[in-house]
Protein backbone atom coordinates (compact mmCIF):
# COMPACT_ATOMS: atom_id res chain seq x y z
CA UNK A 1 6.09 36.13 9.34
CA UNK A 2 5.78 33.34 7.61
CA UNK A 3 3.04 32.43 4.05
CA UNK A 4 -0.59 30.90 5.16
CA UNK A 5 -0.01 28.30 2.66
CA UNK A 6 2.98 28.04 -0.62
CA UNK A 7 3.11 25.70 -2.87
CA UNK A 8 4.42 25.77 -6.72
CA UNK A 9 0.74 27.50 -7.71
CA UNK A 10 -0.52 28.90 -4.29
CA UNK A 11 0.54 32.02 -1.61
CA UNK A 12 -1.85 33.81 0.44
CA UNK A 13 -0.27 35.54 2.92
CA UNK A 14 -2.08 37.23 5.80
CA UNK A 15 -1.19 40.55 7.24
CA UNK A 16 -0.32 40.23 11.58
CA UNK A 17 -4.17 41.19 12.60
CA UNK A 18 -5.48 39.16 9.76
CA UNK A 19 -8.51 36.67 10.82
CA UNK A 20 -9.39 35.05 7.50
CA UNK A 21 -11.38 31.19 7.47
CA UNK A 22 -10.42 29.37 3.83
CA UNK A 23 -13.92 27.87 3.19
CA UNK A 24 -12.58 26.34 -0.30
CA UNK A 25 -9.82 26.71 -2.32
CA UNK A 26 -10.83 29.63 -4.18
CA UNK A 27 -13.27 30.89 -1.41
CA UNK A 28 -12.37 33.29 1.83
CA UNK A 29 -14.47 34.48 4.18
CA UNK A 30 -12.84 37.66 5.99
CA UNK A 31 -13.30 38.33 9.50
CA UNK A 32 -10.83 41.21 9.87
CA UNK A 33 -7.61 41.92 8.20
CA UNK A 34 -5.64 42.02 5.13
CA UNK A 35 -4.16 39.76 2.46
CA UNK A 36 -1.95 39.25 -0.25
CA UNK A 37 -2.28 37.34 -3.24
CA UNK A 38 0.14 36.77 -6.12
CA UNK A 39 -1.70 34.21 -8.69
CA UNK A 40 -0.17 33.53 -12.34
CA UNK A 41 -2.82 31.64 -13.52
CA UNK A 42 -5.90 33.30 -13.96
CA UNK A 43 -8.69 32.34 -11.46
CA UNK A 44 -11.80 33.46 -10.15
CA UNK A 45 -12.14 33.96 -6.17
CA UNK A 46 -14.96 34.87 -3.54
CA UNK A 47 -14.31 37.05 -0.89
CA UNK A 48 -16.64 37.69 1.99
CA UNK A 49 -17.26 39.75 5.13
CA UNK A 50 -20.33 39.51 7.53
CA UNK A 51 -21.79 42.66 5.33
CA UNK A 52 -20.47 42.06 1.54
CA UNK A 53 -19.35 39.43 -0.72
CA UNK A 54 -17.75 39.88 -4.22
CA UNK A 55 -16.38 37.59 -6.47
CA UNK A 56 -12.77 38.43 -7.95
CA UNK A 57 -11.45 37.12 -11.82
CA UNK A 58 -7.99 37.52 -12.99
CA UNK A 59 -4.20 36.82 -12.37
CA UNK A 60 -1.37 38.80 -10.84
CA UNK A 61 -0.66 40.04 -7.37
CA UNK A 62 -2.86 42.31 -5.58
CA UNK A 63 -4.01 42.92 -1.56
CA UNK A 64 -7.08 42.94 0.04
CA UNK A 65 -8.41 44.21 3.15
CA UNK A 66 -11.73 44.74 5.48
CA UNK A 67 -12.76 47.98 5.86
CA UNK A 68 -14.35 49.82 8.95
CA UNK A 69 -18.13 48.94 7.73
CA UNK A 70 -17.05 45.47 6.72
CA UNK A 71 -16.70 45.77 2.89
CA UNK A 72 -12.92 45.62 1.07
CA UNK A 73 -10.55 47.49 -0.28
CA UNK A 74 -8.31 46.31 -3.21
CA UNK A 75 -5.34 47.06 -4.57
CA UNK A 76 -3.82 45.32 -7.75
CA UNK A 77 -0.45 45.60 -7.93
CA UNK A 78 0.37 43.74 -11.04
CA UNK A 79 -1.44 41.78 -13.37
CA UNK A 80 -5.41 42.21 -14.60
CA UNK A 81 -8.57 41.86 -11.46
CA UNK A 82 -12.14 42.12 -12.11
CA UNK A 83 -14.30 42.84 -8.92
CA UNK A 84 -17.94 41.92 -9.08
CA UNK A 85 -20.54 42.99 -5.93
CA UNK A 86 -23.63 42.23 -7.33
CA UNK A 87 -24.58 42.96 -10.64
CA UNK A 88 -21.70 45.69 -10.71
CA UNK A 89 -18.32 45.27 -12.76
CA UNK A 90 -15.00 46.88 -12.76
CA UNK A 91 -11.71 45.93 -13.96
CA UNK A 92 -8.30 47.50 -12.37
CA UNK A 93 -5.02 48.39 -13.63
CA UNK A 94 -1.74 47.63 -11.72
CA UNK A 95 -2.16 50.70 -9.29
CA UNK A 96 -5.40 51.18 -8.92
CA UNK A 97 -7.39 50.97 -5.95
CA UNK A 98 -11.13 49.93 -5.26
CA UNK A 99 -13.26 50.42 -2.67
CA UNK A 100 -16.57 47.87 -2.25
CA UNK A 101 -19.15 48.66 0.15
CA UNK A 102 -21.07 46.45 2.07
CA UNK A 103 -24.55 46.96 -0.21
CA UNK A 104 -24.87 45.08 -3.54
CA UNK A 105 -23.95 47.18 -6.03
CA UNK A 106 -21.53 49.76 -3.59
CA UNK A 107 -17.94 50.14 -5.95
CA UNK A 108 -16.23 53.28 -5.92
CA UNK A 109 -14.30 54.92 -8.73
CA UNK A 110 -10.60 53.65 -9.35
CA UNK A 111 -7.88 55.21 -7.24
CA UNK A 112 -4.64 55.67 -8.19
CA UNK A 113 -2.03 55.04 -5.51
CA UNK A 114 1.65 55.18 -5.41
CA UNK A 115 3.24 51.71 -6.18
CA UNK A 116 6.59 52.69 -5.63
CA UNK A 117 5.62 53.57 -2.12
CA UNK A 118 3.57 50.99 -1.44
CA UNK A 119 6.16 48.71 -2.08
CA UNK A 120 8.83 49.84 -0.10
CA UNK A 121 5.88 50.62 3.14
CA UNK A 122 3.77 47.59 2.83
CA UNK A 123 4.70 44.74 5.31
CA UNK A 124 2.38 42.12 3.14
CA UNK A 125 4.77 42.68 0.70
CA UNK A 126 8.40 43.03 2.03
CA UNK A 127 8.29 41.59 5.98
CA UNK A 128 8.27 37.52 5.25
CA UNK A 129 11.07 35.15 5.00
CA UNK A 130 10.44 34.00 1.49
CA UNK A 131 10.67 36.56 -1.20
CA UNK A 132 7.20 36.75 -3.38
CA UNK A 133 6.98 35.21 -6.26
CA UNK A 134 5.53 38.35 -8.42
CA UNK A 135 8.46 40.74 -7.53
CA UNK A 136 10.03 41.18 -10.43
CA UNK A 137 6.60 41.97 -11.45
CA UNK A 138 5.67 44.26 -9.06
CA UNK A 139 8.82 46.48 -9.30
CA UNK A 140 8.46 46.66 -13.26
CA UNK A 141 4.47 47.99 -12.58
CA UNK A 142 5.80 50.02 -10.09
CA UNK A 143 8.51 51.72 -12.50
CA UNK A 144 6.19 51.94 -15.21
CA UNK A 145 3.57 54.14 -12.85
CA UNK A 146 6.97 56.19 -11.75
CA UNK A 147 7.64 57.11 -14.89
CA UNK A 148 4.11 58.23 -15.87
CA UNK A 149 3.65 60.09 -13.14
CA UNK A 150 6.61 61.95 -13.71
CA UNK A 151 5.40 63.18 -16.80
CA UNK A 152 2.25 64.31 -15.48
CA UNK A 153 3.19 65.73 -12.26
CA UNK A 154 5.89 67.12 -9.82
CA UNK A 155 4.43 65.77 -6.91
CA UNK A 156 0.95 63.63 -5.71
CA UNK A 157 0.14 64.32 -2.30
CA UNK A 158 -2.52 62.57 -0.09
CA UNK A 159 -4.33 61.72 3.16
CA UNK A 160 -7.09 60.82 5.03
CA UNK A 161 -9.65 63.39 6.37
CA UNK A 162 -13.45 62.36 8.57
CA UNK A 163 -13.03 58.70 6.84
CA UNK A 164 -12.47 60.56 3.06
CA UNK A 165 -9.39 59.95 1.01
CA UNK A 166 -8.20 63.50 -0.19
CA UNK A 167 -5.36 63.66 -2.76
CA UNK A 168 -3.99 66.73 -4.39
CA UNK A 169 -1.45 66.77 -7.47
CA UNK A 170 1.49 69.09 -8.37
CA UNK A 171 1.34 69.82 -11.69
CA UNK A 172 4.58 70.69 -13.21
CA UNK A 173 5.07 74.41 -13.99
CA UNK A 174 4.73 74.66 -17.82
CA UNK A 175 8.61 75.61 -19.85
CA UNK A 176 8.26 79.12 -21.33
């Protein structure tokens, strides 16, 4: 697999069942699919489906991807992202993941998700011929969450139940 485009300031690279039309620099319009995005600089972005469009502001590396119903779900991996859908606002956190519906106003609480896994499963991230620019990046968020984790929990386990993500933690058993 190869990057969309690459240049010095630009990568967008779309996942294998990707459909995604560049309408302008800064806006996409998603007709299935998933991408990845590692941006330094911060910028501000419009991303749109048949059913939703939201507007995106920050800088780092983070993926996107249609859902069943035709709104996104995002997930910053490094950096700082602030997802608008109408006159809603939320910012993420490296690890966090957001769900936007396809009505105005339709963002779901902030998800925490497992970097560490995510990097080592997601295809987006590891299956091209050029290595990412944000790496380094990603693997120092990705450490960071580890290590939090590990303080909070022996174990985070998850899955996906009637369309519902379920996720049940492990705490640790306290030291007499």
């Amino acid at each position: 697999a190869n990057d969309i485009f690459r240049e010095s300031r630009h990568t967008l690279r779309v996942g294998h069942s990707g459909a995604v039309e560049i309408r302008s620099h800064s806006h996409l319009f998603f007709f299935q699919g998933s991408a990845l995005f590692p941006k330094r600089i911060t910028a501000n972005w419009k991303f749109e489906t048949y059913a939703t469009q939201i507007d995106v502001t920050g800088n780092g590396t983070w993926l996107i991807e249609t859902t069943e119903k035709r709104g996104f779900k995002i997930i910053l991996l490094e950096g700082e992202l602030r997802i608008t859908n109408g006159s809603k606002s939320i910012s993420l956190d490296p690890g966090e993941l957001l769900l936007v519906g396809e009505k105005e106003d339709q963002i779901s609480q902030k998800i925490q998700i497992d970097l560490p896994l995510l990097f080592k499963t997601c295809r987006l991230l590891n299956n091209f011929e050029s290595e990412l620019p944000s790496k380094s990046r990603i693997i120092s968020a990705a450490q960071v969450q580890a290590l939090r984790l590990k303080k909070r929990y022996e174990a985070v386990v998850g899955g996906v139940k009637d369309n519902k993500l379920q996720i049940w933690a492990i705490k640790k058993k306290k030291s007499k």
